[in-house]
XYZ file of C-alpha atoms in Angstrom:
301
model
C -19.302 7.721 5.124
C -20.355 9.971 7.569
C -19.780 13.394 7.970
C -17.541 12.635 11.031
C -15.485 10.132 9.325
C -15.337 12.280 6.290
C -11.758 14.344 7.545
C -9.871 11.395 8.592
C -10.811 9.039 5.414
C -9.950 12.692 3.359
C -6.960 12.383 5.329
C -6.225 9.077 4.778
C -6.443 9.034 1.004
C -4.353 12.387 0.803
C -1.196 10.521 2.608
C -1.704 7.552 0.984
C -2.352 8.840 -2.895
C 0.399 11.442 -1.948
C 3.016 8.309 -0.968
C 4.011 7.447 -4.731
C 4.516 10.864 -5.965
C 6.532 12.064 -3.452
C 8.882 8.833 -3.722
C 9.119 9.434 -7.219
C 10.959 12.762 -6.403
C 12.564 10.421 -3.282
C 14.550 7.756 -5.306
C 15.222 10.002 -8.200
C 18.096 11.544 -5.810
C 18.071 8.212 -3.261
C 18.554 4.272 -5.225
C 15.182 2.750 -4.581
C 16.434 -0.398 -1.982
C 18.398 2.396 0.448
C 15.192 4.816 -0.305
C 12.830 1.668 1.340
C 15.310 0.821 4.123
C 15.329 4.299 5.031
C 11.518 4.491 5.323
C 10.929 1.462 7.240
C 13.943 2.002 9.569
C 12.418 5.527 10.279
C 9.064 4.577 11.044
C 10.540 1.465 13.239
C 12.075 4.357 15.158
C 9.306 6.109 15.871
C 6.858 3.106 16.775
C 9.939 2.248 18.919
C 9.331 5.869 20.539
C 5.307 5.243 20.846
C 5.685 1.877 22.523
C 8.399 3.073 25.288
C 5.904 6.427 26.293
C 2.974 4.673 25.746
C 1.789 3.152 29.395
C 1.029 -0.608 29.487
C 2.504 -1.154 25.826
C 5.896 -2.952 25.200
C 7.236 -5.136 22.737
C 5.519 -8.590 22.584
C 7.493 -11.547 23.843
C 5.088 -14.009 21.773
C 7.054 -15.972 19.745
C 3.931 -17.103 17.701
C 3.217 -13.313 17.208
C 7.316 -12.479 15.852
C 6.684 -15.514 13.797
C 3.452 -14.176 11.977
C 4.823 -10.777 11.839
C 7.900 -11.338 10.426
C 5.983 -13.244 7.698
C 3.792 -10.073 7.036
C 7.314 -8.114 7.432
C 9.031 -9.680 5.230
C 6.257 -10.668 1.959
C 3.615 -8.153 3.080
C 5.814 -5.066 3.331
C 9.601 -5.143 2.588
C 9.126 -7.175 -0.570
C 5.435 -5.243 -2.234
C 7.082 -1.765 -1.453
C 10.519 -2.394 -3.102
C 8.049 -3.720 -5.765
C 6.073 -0.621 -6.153
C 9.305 1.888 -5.618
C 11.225 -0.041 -8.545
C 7.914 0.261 -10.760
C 8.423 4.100 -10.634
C 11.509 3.828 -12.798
C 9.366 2.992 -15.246
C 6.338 4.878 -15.182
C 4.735 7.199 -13.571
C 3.350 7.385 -9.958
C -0.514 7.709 -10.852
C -0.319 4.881 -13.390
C 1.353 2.899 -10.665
C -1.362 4.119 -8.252
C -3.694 3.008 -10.482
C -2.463 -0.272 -10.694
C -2.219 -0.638 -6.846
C -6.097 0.063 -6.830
C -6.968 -3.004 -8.373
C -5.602 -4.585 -5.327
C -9.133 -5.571 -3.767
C -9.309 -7.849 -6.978
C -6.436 -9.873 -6.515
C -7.394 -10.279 -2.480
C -11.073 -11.725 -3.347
C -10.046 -13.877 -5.805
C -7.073 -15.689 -3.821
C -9.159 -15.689 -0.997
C -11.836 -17.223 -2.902
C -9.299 -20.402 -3.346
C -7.827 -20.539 -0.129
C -10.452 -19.697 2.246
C -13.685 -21.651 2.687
C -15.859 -18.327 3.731
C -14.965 -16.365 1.233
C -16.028 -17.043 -1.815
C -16.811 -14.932 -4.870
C -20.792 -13.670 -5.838
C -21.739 -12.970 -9.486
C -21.272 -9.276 -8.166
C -17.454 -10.156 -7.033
C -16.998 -11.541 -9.993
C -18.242 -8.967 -11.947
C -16.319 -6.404 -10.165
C -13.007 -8.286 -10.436
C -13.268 -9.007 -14.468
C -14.189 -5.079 -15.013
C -11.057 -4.034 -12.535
C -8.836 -6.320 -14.181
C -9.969 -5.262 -17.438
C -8.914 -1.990 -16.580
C -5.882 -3.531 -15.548
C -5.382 -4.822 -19.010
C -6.115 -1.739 -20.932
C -3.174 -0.559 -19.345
C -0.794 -3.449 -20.510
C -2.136 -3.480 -24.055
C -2.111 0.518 -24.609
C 1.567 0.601 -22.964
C 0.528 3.239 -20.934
C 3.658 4.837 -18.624
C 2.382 7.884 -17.771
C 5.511 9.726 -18.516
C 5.879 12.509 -21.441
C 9.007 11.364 -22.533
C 7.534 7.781 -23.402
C 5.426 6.526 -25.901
C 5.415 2.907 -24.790
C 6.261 1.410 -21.060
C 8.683 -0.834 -20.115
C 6.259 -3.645 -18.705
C 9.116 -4.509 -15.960
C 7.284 -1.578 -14.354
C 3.563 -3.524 -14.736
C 5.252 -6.478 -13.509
C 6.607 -5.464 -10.209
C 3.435 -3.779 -9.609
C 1.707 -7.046 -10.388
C 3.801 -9.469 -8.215
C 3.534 -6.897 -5.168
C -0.246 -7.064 -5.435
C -0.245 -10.910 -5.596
C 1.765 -10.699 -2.341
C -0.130 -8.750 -0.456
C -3.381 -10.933 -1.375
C -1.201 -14.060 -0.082
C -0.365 -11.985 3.090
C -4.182 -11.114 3.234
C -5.161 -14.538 3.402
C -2.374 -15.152 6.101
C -3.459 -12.575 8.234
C -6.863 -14.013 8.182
C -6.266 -17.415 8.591
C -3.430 -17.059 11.233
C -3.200 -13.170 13.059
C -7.412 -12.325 14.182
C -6.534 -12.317 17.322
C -3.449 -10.192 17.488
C -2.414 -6.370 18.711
C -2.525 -4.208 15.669
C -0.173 -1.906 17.127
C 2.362 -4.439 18.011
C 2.119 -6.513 14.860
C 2.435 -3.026 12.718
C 5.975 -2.758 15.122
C 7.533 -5.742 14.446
C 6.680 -5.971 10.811
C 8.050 -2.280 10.106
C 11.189 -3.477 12.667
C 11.517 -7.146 10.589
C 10.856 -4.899 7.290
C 14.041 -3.352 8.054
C 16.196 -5.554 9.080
C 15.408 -7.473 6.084
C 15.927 -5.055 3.564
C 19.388 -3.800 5.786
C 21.843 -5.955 4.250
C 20.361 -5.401 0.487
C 20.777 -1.489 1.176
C 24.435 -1.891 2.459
C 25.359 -4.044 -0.168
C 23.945 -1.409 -2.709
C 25.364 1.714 -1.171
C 24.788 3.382 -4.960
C 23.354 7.178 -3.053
C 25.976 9.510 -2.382
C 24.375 11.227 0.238
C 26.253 14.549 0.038
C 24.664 15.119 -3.138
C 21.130 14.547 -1.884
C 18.862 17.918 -1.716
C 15.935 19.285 0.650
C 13.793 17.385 -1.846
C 15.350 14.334 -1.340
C 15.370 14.324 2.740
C 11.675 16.084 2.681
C 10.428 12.713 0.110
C 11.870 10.699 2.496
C 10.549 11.748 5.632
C 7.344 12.450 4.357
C 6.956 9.072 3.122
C 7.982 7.413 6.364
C 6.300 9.674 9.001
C 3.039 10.773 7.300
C 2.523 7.737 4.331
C 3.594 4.969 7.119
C 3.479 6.036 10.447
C 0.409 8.881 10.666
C -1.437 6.764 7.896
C -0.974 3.765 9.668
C -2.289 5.379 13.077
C -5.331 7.087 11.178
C -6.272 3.451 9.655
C -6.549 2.050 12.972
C -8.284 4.853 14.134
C -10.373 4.923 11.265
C -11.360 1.293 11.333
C -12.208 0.702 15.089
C -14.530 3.753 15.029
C -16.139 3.857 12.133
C -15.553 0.245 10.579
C -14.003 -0.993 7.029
C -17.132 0.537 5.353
C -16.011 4.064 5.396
C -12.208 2.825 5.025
C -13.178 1.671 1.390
C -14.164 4.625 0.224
C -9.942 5.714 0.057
C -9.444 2.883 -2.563
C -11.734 5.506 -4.872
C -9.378 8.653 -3.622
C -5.881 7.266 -3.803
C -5.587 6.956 -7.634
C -6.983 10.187 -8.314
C -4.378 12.019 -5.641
C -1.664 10.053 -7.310
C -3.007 11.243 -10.833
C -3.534 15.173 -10.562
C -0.398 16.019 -7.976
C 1.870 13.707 -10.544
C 0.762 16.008 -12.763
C 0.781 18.845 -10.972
C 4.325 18.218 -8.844
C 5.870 16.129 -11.355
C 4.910 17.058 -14.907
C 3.493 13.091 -15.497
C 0.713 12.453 -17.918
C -2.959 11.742 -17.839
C -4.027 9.806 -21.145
C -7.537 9.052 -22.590
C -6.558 5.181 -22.567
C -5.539 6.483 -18.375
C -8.921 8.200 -17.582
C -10.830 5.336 -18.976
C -8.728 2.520 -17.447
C -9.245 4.587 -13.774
C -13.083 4.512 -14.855
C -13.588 0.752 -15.094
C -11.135 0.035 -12.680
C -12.956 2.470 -9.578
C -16.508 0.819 -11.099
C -14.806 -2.608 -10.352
C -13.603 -2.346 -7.212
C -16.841 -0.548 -6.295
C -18.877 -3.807 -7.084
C -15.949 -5.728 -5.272
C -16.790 -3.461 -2.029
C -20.651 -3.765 -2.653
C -20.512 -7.315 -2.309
C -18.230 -7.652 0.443
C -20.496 -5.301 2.389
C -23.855 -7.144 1.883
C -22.252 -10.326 2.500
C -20.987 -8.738 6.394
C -24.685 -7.574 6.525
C -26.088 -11.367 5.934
C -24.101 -12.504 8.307
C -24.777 -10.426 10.903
């Protein structure tokens, strides 16, 4: 990372790690499916805004594109963040966080089996089985990161689980099917599909009374969709057209520990010894994971 980069990965990591401790505080006053409408029909909103002052840009009449976006819309977004919200009934948002870090694990090895050029090294697979086993530590200790529990609820580790395993799926999809594609106009339509999926869910939910909902509540939410979706999504782009998915990696080290120390901080959650070395092997993992993807781009350059 270099000392350009350095403020906008910072940035990045901040917005991101920041995202599931300030929903925490969100759904705990807003029910967790009108919580994620909210946040995707917000951002749609404001990419709406972007693309009708933005010169030259407009929404794609590509039917191929809608098609593919909708996909990533629907499993790739609407589906892993209701995941990940609902998981935060359960435990806390760093041990969630944590979780969500071993993404990079799940994405290798399902690519691995679905896509001819991408196939595990010993270093991969080294990195994977460490992450994983970090994973696990977390299963078998119980670990919720909450005071007020001794033992999790593993409906929590489960939702976590199956919104990882999406987003590998979508992973693959995108590279199989969307290389060529906008990433500004495919982030539009998949916020805009997002919502539109999740609309008819929220209405038939309607458990918020709204009158009763404080600054807190408003402030989680808007924060979430502005800077965690909209900003973060801008600074990714940004991020990766100038200075490449090399420097991106390094927020998969950050977001955990964000999530971690302002739970703590912000929400009273708890950092465990079974935690700190579950983060250890999992960050170690994923750093071998990122080591080998990065001297396999080199060899093929």
């Amino acid at each position: 990372m270099t000392n350009h980069a350095a403020p906008y990965i910072i940035t990045l990591g901040l917005s991101w790690g920041l995202n599931l401790v300030v929903s925490r505080a969100g759904i705990a006053e807003i029910a967790t499916v009108e919580y994620t409408f909210w946040r995707f029909a917000i951002a749609t909103v404001i990419f709406a805004i972007m693309i009708a002052l933005s010169p030259g840009r407009k929404w794609s009449r590509n039917p191929a594109l809608w098609r593919d976006a909708a996909v990533v819309g629907v499993f790739g977004s609407a589906l892993p963040l209701l995941g990940l919200m609902g998981s935060l009934s359960f435990q806390s948002a760093g041990l969630t966080s944590l979780l969500v870090s071993t993404g990079p694990a799940f994405i290798v090895t399902t690519a691995h089996f679905m896509l001819p050029d991408a196939k595990l090294t010993r270093q991969s697979v080294a990195g994977v089985l460490i992450a994983l086993c970090g994973a696990g530590m977390i299963v078998i200790l119980g670990e919720s990161g909450l005071p007020d529990l001794t033992r999790a609820n593993p409906i929590g580790y489960l939702m976590v689980i199956g919104a990882l395993m999406m987003d590998a799926m979508v992973a693959v999809y995108v590279r199989r099917r969307m290389q060529g594609y906008d990433p500004f106009e495919v982030t539009g339509i998949r916020l805009a599909v997002a919502m539109v999926f999740l609309l008819p869910f929220a209405v038939a939910v309607q458990a918020t009374d709204y009158r009763t909902v404080t600054a807190v509540g408003w402030g989680a939410l808007l924060f979430s969709a502005v800077v965690s979706t909209v900003i973060a999504q801008l600074l990714f782009f940004y991020v990766t057209q100038v200075f490449g998915t090399t420097s991106l990696a390094i927020t998969i080290y950050l977001v955990p520990v964000v999530a971690i120390l302002t739970g703590v901080f912000f929400l009273g959650e708890a950092i465990t010894p079974g935690m700190i070395a579950s983060m250890l092997l999992i960050i170690f993992g994923v750093y071998l994971i990122n080591r080998s993807r990065i001297a396999a781009e080199k060899a093929a350059r």
